[in-house]
PDB file of C-alpha atoms and ligand atoms in Angstrom:
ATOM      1  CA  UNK A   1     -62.951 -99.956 -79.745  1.00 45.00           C
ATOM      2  CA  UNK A   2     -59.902-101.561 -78.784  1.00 51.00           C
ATOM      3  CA  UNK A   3     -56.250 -99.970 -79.088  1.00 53.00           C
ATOM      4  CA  UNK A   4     -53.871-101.083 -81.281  1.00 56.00           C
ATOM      5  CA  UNK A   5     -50.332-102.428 -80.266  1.00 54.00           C
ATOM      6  CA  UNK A   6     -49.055 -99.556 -82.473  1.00 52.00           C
ATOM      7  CA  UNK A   7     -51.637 -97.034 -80.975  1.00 55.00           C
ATOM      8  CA  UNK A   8     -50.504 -98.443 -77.260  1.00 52.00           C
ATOM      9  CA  UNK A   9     -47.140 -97.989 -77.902  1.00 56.00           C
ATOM     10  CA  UNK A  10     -47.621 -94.144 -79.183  1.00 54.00           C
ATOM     11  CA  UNK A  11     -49.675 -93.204 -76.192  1.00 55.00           C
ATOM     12  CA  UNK A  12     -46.455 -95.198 -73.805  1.00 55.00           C
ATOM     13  CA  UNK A  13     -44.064 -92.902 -75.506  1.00 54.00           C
ATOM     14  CA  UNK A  14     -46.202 -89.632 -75.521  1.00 55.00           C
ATOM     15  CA  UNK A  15     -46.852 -90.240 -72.032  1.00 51.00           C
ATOM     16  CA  UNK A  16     -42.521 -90.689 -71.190  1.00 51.00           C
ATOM     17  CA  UNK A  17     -42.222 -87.549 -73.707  1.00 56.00           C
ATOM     18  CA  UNK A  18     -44.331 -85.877 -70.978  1.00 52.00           C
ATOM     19  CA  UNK A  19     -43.088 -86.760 -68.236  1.00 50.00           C
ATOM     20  CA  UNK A  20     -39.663 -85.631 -69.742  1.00 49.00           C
ATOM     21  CA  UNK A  21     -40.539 -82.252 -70.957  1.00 51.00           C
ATOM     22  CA  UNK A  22     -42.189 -81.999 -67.075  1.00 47.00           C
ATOM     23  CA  UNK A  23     -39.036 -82.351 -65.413  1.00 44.00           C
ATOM     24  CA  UNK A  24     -36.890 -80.220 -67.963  1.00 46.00           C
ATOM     25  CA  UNK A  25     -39.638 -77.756 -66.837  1.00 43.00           C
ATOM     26  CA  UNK A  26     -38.847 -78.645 -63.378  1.00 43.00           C
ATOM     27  CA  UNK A  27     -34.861 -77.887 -64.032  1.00 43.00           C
ATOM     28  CA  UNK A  28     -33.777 -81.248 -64.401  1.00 45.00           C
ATOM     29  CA  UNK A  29     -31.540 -80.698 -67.319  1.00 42.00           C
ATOM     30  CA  UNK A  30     -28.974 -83.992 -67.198  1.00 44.00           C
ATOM     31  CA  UNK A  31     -32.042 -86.525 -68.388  1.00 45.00           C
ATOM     32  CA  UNK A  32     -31.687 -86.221 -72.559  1.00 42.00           C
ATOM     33  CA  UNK A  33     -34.894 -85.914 -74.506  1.00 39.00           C
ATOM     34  CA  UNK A  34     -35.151 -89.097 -76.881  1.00 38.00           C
ATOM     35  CA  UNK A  35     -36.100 -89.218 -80.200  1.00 37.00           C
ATOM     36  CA  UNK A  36     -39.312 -90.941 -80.052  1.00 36.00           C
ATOM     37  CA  UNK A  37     -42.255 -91.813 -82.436  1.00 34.00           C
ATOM     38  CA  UNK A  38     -44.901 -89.482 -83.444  1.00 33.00           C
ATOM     39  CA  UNK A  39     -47.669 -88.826 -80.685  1.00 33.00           C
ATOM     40  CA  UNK A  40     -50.714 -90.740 -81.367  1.00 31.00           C
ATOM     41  CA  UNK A  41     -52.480 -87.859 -79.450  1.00 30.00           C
ATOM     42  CA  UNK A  42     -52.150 -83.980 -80.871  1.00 30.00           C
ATOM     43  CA  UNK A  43     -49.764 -82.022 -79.589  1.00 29.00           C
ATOM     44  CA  UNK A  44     -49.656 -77.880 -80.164  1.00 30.00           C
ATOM     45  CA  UNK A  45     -47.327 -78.135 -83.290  1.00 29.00           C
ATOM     46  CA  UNK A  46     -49.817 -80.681 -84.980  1.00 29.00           C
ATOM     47  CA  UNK A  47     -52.579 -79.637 -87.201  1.00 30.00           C
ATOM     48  CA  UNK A  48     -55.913 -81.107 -87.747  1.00 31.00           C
ATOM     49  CA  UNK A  49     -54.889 -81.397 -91.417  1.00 30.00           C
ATOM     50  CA  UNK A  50     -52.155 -84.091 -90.681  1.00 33.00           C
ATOM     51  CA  UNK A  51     -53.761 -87.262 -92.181  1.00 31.00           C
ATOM     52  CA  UNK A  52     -51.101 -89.626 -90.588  1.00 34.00           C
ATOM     53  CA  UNK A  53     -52.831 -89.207 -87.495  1.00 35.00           C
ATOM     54  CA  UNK A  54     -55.052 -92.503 -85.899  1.00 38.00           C
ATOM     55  CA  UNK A  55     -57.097 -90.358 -83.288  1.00 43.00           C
ATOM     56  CA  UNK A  56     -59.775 -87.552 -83.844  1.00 51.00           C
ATOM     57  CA  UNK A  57     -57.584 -84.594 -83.518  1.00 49.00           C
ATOM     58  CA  UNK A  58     -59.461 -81.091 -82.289  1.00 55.00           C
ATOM     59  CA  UNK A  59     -61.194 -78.935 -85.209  1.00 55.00           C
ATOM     60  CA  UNK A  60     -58.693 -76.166 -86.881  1.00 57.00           C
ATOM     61  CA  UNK A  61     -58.687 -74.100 -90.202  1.00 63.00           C
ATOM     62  CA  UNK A  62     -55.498 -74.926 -90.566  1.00 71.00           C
ATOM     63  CA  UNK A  63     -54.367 -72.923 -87.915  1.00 77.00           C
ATOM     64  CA  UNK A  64     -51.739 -74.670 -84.914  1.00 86.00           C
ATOM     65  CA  UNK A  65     -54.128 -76.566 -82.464  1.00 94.00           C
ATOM     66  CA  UNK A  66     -54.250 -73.932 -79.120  1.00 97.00           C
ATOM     67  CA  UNK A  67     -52.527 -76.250 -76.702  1.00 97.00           C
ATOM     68  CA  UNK A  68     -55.394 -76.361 -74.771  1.00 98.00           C
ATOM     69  CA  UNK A  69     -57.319 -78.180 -77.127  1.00 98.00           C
ATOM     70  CA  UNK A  70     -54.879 -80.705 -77.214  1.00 97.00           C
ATOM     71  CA  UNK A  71     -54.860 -81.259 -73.379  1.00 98.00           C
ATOM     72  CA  UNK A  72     -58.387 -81.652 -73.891  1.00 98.00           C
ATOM     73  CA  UNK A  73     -58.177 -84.225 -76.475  1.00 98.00           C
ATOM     74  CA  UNK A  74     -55.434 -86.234 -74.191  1.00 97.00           C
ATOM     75  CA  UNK A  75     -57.260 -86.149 -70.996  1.00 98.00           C
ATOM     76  CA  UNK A  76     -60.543 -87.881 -73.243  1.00 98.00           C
ATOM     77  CA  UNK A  77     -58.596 -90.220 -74.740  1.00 98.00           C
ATOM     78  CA  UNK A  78     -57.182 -91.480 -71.230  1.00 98.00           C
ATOM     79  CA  UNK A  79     -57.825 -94.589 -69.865  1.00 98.00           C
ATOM     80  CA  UNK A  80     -58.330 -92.900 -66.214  1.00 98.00           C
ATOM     81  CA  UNK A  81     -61.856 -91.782 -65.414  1.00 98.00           C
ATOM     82  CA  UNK A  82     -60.702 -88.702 -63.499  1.00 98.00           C
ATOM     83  CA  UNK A  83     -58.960 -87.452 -66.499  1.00 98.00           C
ATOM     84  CA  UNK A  84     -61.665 -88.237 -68.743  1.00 98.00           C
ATOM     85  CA  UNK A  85     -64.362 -86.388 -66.211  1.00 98.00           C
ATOM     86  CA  UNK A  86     -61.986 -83.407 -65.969  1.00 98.00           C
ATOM     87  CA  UNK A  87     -61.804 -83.645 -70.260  1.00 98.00           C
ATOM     88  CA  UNK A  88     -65.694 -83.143 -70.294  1.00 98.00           C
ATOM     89  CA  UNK A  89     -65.695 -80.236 -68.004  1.00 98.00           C
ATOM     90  CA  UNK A  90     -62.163 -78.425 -69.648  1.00 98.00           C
ATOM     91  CA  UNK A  91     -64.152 -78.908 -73.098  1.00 98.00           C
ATOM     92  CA  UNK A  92     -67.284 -76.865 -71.947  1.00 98.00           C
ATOM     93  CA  UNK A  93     -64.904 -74.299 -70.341  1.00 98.00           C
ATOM     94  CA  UNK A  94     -63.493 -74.145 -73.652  1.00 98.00           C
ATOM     95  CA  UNK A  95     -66.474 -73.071 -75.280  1.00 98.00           C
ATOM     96  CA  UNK A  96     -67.659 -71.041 -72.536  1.00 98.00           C
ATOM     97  CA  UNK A  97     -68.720 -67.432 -72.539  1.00 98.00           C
ATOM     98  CA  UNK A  98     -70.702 -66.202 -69.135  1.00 98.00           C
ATOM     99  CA  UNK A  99     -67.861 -63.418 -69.140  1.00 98.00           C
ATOM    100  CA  UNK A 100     -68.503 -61.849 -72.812  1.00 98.00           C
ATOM    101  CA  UNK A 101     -65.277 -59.375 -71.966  1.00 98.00           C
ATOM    102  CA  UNK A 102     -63.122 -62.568 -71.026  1.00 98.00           C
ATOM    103  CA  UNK A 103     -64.385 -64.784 -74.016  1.00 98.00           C
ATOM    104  CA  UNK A 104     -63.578 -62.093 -76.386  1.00 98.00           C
ATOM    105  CA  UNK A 105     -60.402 -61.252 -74.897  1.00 98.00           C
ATOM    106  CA  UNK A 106     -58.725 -64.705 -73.792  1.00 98.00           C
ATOM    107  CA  UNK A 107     -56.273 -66.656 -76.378  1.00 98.00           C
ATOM    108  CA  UNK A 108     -57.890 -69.908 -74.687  1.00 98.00           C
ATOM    109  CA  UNK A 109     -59.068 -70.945 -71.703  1.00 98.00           C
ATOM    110  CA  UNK A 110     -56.606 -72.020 -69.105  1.00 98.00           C
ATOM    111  CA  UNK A 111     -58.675 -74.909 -66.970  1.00 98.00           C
ATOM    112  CA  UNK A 112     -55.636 -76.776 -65.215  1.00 98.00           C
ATOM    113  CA  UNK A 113     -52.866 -79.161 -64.679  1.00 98.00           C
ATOM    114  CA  UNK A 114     -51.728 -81.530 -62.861  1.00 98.00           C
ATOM    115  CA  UNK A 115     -52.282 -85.137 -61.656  1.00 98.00           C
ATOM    116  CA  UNK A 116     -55.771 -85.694 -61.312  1.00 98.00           C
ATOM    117  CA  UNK A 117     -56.190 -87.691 -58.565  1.00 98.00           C
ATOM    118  CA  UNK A 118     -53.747 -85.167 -56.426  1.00 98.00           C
ATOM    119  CA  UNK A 119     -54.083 -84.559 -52.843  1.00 98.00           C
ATOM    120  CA  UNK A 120     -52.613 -81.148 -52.804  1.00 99.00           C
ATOM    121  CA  UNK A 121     -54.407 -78.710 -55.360  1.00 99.00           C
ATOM    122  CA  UNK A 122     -53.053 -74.825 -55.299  1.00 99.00           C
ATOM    123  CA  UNK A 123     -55.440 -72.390 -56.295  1.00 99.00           C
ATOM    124  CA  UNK A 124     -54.147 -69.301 -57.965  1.00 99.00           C
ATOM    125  CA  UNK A 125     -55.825 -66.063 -59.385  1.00 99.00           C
ATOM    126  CA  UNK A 126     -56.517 -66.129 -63.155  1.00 99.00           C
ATOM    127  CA  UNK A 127     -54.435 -67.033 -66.057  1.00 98.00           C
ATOM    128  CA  UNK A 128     -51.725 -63.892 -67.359  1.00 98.00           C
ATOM    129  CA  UNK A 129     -50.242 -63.622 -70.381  1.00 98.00           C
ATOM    130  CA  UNK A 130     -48.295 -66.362 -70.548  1.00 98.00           C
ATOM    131  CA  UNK A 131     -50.454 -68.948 -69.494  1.00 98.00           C
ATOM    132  CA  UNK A 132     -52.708 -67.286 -71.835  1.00 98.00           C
ATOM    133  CA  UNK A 133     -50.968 -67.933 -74.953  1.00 98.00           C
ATOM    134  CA  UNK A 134     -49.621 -71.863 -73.305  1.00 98.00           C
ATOM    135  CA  UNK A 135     -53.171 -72.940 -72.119  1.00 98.00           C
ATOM    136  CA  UNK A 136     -51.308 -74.043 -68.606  1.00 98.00           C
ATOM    137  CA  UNK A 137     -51.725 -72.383 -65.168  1.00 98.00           C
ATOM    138  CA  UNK A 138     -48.684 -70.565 -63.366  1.00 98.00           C
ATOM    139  CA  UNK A 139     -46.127 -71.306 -66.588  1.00 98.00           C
ATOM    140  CA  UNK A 140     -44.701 -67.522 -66.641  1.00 98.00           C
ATOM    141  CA  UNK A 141     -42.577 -66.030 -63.672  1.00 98.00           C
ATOM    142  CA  UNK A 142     -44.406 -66.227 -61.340  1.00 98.00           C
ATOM    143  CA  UNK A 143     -45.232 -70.019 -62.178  1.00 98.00           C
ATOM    144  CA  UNK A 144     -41.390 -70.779 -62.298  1.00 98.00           C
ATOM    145  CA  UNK A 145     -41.354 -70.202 -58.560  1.00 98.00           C
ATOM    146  CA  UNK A 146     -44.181 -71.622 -57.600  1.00 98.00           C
ATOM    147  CA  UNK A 147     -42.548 -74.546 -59.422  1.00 98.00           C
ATOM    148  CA  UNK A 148     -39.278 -73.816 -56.958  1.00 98.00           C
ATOM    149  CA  UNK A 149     -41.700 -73.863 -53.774  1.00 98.00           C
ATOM    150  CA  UNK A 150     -43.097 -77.275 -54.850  1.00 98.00           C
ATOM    151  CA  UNK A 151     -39.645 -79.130 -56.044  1.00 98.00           C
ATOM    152  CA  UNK A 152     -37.382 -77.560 -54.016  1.00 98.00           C
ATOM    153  CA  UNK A 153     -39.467 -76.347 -50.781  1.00 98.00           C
ATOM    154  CA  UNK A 154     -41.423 -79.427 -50.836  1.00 98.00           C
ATOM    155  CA  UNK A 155     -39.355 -82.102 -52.221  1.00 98.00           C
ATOM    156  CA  UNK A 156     -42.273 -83.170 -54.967  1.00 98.00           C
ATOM    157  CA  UNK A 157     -42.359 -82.032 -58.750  1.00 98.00           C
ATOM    158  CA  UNK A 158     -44.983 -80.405 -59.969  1.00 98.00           C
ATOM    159  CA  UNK A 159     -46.892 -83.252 -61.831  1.00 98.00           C
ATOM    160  CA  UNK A 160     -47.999 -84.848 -58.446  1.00 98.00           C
ATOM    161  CA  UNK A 161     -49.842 -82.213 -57.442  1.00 99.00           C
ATOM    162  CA  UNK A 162     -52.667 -79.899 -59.565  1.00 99.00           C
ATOM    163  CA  UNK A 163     -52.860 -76.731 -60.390  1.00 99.00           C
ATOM    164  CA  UNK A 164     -56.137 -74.541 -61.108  1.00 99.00           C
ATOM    165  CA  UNK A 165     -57.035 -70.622 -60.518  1.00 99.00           C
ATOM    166  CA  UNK A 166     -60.254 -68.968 -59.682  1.00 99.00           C
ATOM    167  CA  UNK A 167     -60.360 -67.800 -63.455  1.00 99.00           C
ATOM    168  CA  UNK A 168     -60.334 -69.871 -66.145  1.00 98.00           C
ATOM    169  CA  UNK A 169     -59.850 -66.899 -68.631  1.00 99.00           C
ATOM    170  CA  UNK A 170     -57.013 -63.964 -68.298  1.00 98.00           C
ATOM    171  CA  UNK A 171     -58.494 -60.813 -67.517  1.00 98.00           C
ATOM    172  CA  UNK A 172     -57.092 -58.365 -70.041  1.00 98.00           C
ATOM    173  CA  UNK A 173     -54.167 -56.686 -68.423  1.00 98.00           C
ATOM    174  CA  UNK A 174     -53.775 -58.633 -65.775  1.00 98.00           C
ATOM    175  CA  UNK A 175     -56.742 -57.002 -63.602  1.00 98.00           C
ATOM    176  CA  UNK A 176     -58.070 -58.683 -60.864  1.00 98.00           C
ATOM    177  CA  UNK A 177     -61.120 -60.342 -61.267  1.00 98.00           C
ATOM    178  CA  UNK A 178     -64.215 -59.249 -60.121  1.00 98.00           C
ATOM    179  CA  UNK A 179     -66.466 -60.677 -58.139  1.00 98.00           C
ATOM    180  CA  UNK A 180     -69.437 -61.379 -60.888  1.00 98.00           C
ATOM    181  CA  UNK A 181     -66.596 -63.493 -63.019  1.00 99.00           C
ATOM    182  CA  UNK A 182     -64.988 -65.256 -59.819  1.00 99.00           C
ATOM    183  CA  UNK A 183     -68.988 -66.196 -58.857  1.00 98.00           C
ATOM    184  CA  UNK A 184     -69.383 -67.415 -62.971  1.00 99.00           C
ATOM    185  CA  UNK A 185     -66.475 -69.717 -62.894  1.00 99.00           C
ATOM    186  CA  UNK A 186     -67.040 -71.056 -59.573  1.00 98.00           C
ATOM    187  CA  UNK A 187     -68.975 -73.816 -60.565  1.00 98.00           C
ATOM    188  CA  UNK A 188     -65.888 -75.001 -63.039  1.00 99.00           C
ATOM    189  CA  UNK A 189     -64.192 -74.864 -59.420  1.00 99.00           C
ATOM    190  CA  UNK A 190     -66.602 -76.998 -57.316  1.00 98.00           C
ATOM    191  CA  UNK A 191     -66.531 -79.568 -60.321  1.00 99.00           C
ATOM    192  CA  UNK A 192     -62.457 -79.627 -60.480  1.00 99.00           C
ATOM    193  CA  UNK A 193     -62.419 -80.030 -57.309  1.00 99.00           C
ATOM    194  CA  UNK A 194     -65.185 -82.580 -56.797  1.00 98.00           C
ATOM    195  CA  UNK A 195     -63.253 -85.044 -59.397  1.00 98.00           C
ATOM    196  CA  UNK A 196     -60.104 -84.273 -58.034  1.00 98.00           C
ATOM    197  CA  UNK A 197     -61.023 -84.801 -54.068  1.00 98.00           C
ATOM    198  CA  UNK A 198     -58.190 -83.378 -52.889  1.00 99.00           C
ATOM    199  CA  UNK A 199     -57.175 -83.578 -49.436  1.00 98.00           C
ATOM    200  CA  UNK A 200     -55.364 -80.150 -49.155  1.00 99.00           C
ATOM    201  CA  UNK A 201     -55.369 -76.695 -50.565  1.00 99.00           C
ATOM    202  CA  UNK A 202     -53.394 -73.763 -50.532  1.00 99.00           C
ATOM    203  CA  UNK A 203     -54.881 -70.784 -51.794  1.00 99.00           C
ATOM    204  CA  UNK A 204     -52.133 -68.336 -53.519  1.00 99.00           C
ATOM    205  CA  UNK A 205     -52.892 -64.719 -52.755  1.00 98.00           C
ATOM    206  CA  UNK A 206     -56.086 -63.124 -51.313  1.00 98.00           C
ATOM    207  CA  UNK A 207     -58.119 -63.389 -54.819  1.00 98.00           C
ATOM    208  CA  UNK A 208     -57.919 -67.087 -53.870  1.00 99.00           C
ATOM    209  CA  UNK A 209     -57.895 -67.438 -50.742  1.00 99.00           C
ATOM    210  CA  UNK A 210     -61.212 -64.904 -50.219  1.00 98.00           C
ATOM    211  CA  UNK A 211     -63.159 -66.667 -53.095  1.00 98.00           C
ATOM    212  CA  UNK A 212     -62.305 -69.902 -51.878  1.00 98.00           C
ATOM    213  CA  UNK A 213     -63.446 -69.343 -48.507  1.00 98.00           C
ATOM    214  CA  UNK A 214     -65.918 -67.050 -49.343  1.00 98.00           C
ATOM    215  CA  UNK A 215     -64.761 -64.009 -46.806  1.00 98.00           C
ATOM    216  CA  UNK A 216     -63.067 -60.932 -47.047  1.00 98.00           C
ATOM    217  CA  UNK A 217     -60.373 -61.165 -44.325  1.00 98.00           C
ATOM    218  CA  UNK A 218     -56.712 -59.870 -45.373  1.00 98.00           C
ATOM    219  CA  UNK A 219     -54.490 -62.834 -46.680  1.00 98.00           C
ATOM    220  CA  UNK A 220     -52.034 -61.409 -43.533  1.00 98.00           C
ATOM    221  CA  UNK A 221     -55.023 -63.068 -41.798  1.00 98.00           C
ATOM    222  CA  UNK A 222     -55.863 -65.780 -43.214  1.00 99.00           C
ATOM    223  CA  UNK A 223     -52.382 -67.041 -43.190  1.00 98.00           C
ATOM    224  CA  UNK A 224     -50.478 -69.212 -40.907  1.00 98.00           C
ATOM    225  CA  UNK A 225     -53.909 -70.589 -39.970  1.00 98.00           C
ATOM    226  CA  UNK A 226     -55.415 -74.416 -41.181  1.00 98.00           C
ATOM    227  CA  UNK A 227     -58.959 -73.586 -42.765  1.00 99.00           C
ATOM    228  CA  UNK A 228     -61.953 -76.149 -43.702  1.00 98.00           C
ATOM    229  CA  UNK A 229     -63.289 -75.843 -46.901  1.00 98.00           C
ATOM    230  CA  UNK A 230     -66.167 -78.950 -47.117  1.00 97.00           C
ATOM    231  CA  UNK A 231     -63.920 -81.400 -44.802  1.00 98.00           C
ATOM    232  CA  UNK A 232     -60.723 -80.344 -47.162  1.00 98.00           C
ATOM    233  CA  UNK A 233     -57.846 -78.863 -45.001  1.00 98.00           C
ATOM    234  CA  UNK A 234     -57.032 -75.454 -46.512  1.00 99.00           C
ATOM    235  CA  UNK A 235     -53.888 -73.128 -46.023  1.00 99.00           C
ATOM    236  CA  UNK A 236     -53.445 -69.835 -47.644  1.00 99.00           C
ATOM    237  CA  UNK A 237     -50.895 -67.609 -48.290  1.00 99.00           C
ATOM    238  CA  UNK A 238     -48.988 -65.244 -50.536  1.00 99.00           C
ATOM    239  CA  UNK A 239     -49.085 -65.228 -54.192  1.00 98.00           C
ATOM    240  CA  UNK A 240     -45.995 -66.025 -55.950  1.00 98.00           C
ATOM    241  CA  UNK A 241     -45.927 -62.736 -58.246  1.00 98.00           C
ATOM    242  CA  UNK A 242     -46.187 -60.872 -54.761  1.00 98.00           C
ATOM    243  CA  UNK A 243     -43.312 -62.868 -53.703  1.00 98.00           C
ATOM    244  CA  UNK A 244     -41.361 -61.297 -56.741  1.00 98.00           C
ATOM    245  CA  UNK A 245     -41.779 -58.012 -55.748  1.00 98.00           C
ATOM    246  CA  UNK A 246     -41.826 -58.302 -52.132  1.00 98.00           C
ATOM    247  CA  UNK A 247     -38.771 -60.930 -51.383  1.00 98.00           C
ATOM    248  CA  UNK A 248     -39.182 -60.463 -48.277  1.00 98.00           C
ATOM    249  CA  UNK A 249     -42.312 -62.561 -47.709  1.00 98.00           C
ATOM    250  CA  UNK A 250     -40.672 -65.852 -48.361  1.00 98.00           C
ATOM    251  CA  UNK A 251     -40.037 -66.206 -45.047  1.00 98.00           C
ATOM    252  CA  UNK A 252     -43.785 -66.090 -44.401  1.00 98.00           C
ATOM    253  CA  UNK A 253     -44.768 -68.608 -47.241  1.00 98.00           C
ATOM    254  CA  UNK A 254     -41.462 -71.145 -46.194  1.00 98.00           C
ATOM    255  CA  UNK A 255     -43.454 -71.192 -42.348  1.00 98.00           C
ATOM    256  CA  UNK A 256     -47.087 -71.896 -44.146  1.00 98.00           C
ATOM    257  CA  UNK A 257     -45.507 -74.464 -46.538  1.00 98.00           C
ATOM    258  CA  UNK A 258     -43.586 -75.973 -43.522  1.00 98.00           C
ATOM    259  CA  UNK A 259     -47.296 -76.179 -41.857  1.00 98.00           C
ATOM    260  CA  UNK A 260     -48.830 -77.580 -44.629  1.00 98.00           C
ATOM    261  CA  UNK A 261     -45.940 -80.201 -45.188  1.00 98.00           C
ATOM    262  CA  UNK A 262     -46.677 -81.275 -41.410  1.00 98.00           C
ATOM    263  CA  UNK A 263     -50.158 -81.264 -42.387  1.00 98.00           C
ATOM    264  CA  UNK A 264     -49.137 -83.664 -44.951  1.00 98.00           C
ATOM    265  CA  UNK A 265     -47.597 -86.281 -43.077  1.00 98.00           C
ATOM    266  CA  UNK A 266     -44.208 -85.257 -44.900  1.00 98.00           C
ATOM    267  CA  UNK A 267     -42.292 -83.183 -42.273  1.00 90.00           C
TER     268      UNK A 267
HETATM  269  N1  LIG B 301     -50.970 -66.087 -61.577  1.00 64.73           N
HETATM  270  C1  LIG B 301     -52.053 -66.816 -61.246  1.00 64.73           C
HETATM  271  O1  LIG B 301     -52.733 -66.530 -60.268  1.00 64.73           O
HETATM  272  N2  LIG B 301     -52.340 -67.864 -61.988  1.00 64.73           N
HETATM  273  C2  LIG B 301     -51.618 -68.229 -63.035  1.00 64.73           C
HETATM  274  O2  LIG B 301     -51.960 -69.221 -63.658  1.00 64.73           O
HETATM  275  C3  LIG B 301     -50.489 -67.464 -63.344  1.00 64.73           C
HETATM  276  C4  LIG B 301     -50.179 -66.396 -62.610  1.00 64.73           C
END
């Protein structure tokens, strides 16, 4: 069906809104917000009542939308076929309950963000409670400076790169995962990653970095090293929450970011 000029023009300015809320996530604070017209595609303080809207929104009893739903919705109404492939696999993730503790536990699933045709991907644990209740990966403290690392360490914002975890679901209380959930979401994994090809990808923490690579040695190994996972250069190193508690280890990441970057092509 084609788009109206109306229905073009809402998706333009959603997809500005976006990119605006993005960077005042990122810190930028002296680019204004401006008023602009209502989003052809849902967003988390829309219901499915709202009869104004053009587009199929995502099923509610007249509950808010979970703002995962609604990045679901956007990434199937895109007019990119990465985005659309990732919206088929985050709406089965949505539904899905191989972990019956995690899929009565979890707000909503947390699948990933990001640009979808990235070549840097960082791989975190699982979803906590923030991310929980926002349906977006690293979004709490711990997300804020991996948000630093990439914007101010790396000198890109966060939208060119994506951002998944080895869980999909938050593990109540934070727990790690265990291996019989990090083996049932792995296949959610392979298929992010597939659409994505990235060419690099740092594993945050030894939850990733081990499940990634399939092996047991100590992050404090794996570190500091270039890894192969499937012909896609891999670095690893500490998690940002351990980072919070353990200042002292920045020094360690800044050297494995500053190998990566040269990696990159950007150092
Ligand atoms: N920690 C993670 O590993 N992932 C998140 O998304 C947030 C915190």
């Amino acid at each position: 069906m084609k788009e109206s000029t109306k229905d073009v023009r809402r998706r333009a300015a959603r997809i500005v809104e976006q990119a605006l809320e993005s960077l005042h996530r990122s810190g930028v604070t002296h680019v204004k917000k401006l008023p602009l017209p209502p989003p052809a595609i849902p967003t988390a303080a829309v219901t499915a009542e709202n009869p104004s809207r053009s587009t199929p929104m995502p099923r509610s009893q007249g509950k808010k939308v979970l703002p995962s739903l609604t990045q679901i919705a956007q990434l199937e109404q895109s007019t990119d076929p990465r985005c659309r492939e990732l919206g088929n696999v985050a709406r089965e993730v949505s539904d899905c309950t191989r972990c019956a503790e995690l899929a009565r536990t979890r707000t909503q699933t947390v699948f990933g963000a990001g640009n979808p045709s990235a070549r840097l991907v960082f791989c975190g644990e699982a979803p906590g409670a923030d991310e929980d209740r926002l349906g977006e990966p690293f979004v709490g403290r711990a997300g804020q400076l991996l948000t630093d690392i990439i914007v101010k360490g790396m000198k890109m914002r966060r939208e060119d790169v994506y951002i998944l975890n080895i869980l999909r679901c938050r593990p109540p209380g934070n727990r790690t995962p265990s291996p019989v959930e990090a083996a049932a979401c792995r296949e959610y994994l392979d298929r992010q990653l597939a659409i994505i090809q990235p060419e690099f990808i740092c594993c945050l923490g030894a939850c990733a970095a081990q499940n990634l690579l399939q092996t047991d040695a100590a992050i404090g190994r794996l570190r500091s090293k270039m890894h192969d996972f499937n012909g896609v250069k891999v670095v690893c190193t500490y998690h940002p929450a351990y980072l919070l508690r353990n200042p002292a280890a920045k020094k360690q990441v800044w050297e494995d970011i500053q190998m990566l970057l040269a990696e990159m092509g950007m150092k």
